[in-house]
Coordinates of C-alpha atoms and ligand atoms in Angstrom, one line a residue:
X701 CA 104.3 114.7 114.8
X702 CA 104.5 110.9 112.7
X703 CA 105.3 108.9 116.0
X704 CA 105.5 105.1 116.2
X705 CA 104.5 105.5 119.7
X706 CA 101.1 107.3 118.9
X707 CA 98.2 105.1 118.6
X708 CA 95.7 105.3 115.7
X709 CA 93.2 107.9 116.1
X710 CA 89.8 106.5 116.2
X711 CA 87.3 108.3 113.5
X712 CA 83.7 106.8 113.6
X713 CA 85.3 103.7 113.3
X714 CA 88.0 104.2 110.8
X715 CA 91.4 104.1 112.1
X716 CA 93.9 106.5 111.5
X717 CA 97.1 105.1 111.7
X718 CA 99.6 108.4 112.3
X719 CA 102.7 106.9 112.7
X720 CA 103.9 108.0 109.4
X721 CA 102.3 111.1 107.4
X722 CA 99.3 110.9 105.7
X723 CA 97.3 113.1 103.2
X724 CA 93.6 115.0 103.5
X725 CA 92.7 115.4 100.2
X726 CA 90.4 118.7 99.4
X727 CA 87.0 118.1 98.5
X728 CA 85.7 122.0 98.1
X729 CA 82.5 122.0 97.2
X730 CA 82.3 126.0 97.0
X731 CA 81.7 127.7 93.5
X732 CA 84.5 130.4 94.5
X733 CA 87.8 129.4 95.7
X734 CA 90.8 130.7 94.1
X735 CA 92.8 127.3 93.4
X736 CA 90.0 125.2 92.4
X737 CA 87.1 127.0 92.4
X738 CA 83.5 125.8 91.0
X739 CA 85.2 122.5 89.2
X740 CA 82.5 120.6 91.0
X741 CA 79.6 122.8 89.4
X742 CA 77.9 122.4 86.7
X743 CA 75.3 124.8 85.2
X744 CA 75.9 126.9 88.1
X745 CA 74.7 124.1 90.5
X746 CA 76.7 121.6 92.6
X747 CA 76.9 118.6 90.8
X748 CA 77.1 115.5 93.2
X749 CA 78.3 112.8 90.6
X750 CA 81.0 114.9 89.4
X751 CA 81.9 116.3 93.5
X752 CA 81.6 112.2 94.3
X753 CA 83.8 110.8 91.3
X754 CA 86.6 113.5 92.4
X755 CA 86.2 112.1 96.3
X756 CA 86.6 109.0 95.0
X757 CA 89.8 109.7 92.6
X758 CA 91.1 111.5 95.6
X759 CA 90.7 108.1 97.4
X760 CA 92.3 106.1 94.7
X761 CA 95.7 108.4 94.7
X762 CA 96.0 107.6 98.5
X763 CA 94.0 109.6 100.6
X764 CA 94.1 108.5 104.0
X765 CA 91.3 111.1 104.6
X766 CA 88.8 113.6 102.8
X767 CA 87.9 116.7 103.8
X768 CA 84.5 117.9 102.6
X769 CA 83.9 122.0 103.0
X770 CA 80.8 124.1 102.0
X771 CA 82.0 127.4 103.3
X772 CA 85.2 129.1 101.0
X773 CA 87.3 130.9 103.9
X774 CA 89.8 132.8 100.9
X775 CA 90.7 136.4 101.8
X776 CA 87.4 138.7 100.9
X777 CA 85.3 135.0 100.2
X778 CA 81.4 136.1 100.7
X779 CA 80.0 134.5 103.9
X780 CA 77.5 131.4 102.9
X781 CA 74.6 130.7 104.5
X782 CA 73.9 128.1 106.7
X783 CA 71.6 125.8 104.4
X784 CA 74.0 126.6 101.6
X785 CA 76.2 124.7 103.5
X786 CA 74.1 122.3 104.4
X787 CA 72.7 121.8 100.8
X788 CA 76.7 121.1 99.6
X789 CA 78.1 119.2 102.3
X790 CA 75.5 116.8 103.4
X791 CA 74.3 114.8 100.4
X792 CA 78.4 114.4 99.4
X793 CA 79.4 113.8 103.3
X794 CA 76.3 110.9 103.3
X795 CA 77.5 109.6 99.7
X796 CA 81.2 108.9 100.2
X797 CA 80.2 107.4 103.8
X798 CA 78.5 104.8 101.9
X799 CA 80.3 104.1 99.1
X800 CA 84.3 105.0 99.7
X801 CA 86.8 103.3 102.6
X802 CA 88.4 106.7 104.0
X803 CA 87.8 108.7 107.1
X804 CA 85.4 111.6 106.3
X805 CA 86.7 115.3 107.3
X806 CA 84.1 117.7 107.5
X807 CA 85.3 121.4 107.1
X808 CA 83.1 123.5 108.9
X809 CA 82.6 126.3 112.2
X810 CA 78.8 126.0 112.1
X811 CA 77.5 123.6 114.7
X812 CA 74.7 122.2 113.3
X813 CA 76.6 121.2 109.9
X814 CA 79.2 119.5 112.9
X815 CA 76.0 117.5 113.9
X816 CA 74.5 116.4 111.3
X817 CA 77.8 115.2 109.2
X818 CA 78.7 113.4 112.4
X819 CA 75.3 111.4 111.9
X820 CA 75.7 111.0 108.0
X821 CA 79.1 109.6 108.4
X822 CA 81.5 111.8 109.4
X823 CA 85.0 110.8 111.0
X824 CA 86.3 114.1 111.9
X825 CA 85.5 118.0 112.4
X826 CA 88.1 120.4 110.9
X827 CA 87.1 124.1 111.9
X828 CA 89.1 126.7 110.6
X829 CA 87.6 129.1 113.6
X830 CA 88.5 126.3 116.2
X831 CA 85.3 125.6 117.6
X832 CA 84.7 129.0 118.4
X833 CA 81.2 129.8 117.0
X834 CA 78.0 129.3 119.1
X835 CA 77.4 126.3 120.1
X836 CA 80.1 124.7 118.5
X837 CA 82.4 123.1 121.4
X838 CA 79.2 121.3 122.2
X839 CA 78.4 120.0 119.1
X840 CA 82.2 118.8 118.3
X841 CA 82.0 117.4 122.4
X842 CA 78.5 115.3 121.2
X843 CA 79.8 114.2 118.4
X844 CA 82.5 112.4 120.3
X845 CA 84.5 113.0 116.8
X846 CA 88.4 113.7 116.6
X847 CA 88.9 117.7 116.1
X848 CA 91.2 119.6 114.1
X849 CA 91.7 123.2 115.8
X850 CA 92.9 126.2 113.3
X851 CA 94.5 129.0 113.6
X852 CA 93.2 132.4 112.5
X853 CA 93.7 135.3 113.2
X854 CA 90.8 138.2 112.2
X855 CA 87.8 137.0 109.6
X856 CA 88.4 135.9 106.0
X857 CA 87.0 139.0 104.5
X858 CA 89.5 141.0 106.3
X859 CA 92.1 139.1 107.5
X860 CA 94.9 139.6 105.0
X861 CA 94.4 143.2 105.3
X862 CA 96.9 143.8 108.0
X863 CA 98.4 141.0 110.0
X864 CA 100.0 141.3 112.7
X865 CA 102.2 140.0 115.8
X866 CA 104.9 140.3 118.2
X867 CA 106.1 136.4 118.0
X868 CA 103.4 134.5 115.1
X869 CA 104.3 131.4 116.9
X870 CA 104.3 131.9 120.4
X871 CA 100.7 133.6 119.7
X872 CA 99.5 130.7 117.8
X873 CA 101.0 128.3 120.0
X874 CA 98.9 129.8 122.9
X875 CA 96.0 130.4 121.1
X876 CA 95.8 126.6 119.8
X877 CA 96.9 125.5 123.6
X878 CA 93.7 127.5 124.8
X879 CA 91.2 126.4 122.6
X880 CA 92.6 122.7 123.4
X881 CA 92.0 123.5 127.5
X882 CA 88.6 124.7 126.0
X883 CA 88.1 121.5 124.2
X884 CA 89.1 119.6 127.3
X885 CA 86.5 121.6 129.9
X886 CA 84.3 120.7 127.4
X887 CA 84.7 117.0 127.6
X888 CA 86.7 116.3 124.1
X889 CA 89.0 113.7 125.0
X890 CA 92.7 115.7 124.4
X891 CA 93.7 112.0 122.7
X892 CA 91.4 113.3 120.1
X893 CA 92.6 116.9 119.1
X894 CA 94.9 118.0 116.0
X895 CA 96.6 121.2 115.8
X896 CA 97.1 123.4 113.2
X897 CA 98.7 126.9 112.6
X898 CA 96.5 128.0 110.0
X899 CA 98.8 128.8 106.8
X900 CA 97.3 132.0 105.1
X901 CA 95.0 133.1 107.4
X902 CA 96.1 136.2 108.8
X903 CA 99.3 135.9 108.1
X904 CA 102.4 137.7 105.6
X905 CA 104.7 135.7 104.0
X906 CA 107.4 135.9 106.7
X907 CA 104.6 134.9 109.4
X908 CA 103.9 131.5 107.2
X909 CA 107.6 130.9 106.5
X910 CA 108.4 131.4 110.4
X911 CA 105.6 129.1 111.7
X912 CA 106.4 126.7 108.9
X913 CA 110.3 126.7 110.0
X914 CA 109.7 126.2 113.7
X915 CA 106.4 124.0 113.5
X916 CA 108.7 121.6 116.0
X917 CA 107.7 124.2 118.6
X918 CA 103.9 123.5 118.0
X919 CA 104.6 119.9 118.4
X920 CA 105.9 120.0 120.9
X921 CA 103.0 120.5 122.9
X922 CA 102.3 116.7 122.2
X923 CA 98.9 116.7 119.6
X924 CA 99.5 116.0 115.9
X925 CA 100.2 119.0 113.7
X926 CA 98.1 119.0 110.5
X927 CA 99.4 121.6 107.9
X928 CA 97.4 123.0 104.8
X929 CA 99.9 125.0 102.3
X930 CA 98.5 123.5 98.9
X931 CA 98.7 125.8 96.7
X932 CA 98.5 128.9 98.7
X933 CA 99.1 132.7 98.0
X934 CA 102.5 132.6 99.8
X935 CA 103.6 130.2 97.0
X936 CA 102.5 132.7 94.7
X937 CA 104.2 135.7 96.5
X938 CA 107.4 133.8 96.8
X939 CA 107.6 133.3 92.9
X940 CA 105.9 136.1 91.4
X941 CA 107.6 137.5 88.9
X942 CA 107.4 141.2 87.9
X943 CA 104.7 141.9 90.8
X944 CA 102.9 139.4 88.9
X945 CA 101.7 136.1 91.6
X946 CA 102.1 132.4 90.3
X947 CA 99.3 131.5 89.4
X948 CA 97.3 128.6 91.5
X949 CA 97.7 126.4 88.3
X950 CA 101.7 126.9 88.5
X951 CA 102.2 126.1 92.5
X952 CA 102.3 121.9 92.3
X953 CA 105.6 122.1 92.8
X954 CA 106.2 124.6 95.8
X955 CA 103.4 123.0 97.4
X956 CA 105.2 119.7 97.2
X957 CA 108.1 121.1 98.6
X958 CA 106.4 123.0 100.9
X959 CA 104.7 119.7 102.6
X960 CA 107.8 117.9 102.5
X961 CA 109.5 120.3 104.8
X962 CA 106.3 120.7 106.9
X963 CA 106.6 116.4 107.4
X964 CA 110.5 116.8 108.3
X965 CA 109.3 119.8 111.1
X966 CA 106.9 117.2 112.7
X967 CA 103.8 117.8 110.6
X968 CA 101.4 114.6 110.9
X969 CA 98.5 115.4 108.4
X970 CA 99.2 117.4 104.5
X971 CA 95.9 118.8 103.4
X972 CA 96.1 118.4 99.8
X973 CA 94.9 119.6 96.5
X974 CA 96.8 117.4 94.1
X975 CA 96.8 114.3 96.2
X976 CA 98.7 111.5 94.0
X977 CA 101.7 114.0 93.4
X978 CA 101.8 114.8 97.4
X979 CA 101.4 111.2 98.6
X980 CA 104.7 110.3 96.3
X981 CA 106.5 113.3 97.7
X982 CA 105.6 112.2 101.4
X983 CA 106.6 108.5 100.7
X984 CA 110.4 109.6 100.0
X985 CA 110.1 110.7 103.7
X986 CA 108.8 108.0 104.6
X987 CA 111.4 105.9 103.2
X988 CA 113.8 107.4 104.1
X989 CA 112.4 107.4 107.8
X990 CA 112.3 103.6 107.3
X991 CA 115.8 102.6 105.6
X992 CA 118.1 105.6 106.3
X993 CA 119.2 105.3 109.6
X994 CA 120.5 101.3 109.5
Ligands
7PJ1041 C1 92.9 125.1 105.6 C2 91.7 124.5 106.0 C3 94.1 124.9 106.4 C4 92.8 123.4 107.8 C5 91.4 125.8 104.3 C6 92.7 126.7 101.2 C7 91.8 127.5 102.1 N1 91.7 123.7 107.1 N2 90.8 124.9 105.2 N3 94.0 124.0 107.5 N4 92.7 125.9 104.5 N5 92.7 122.6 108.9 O1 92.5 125.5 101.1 O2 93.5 127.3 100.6 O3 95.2 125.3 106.1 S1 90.6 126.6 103.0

């Protein structure tokens, strides 16, 4: 939750100050996501100026961080291999390090890509599978980087397919509260941990729209809540039109609202597509955090 009490989060040596919300801008450097997918390619190949001038435009509009991912997690997304990632993620992680002032996010569940981002630069690990691949709890714990645990429940190739609870947010709150009690046995400093519910995977639209309305609950286990709704499939569910989605080109808007509400439930972090638009949105909250109540 944005807390004046909360100090600033430590990321390699760039300070995050959390005491009002800040934006992640998305850096996907896979040729096949759904709402931005190969933009940074060019003749089928990653292309590290073009990837680099949009981490540093992302910068420019306000991102307080970036995160850099290798591995597309969309429902049915191929699996990538692990110097696929490496081959993506590295060079960009090692070039922005250098060059741009903003903490470094990498997105990734492989423990090796944890390691060596952490040496290039890194600030902080965001792992969609919450650190529960081999081997990396130990790497996140070496690292001695922040950690953003997700969410998720099934794999991406099938996890839309049939999801399924008894209470979405009693299960998620348990399941982020264990792997933060793993985090801790493992010697990750709880001060260091972020939470997130993990919009979209493995969950309906009424499982999203549930843990979005009663993300207070998840913060109320004391870490700060990041939140990734950009442009997501629920957005497109909620204004199809006949049976037809919104396309990922027509969701700025819902997206916007989307992390305004998430801010106003207690969410720290917006993990952003369209960066300029959402930092605007969140500084009305902020304002209004600032002058409304004199
Ligand atoms: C999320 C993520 C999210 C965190 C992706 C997409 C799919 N990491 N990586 N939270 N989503 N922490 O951007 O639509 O919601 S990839």
């Amino acid at each position: 939750m944005s807390n004046p009490q909360r100090p600033a989060l430590d990321c390699a040596g760039r300070f995050l100050d959390l005491s009002r919300p800040l934006v992640m801008g998305i850096v996907n450097t896979t040729p096949d996501s759904f709402s931005d997918g190969g933009a940074l390619y060019r003749d089928g190949a990653l292309d590290l100026e073009r990837a680099f001038a949009h981490a540093r435009t992302l910068c420019e509009e306000g991102a307080a961080i970036l995160d850099i991912g290798g591995e597309s997690t969309r429902p049915g997304a191929n699996p990538v291999s692990l110097q696929e990632e490496q081959d993506r993620v590295l060079p960009l992680v090692e070039r922005v390090a250098a060059e741009l002032d903003v903490v470094i996010s990498v997105d990734t569940s492989s423990a090796a890509v944890m390691r060596e981002a952490a040496a290039l630069g890194a600030g902080l690990i965001n792992d969609v599978r919450a650190l529960t691949r081999e081997g990396a709890l130990e790497a996140a714990a070496a690292t001695g980087l922040p950690v953003c645990l997700m969410h998720m429940q099934g794999q991406p190739d099938t996890m839309q397919a049939a999801p399924s609870y008894a209470d979405v947010v009693a299960e998620v709150r348990t399941f982020l509260a264990q792997r933060a009690a793993a985090c801790a046995a493992a010697g990750i400093d709880r001060r260091r941990l972020l939470l997130d519910p993990g919009f979209g995977f493995g969950k309906t639209v009424a499982h999203n729209f549930q843990l979005l309305d009663r993300l207070p609950e998840l913060a109320r286990d004391g870490l700060p809540l990041l939140v990734g709704l950009s442009r997501k499939s629920l957005i497109g569910k909620v204004l199809a039109r006949d049976d037809r989605e919104r396309p990922a080109e027509g969701r700025l808007p819902a997206s916007l609202a989307l992390a305004v509400l998430a801010v106003e439930r207690g969410a720290a972090i917006v993990r952003a597509h369209d960066v300029a638009a959402t930092v605007d949105a969140l500084a009305m909250f902020a304002a209004m955090r600032e002058w409304g109540r004199q």
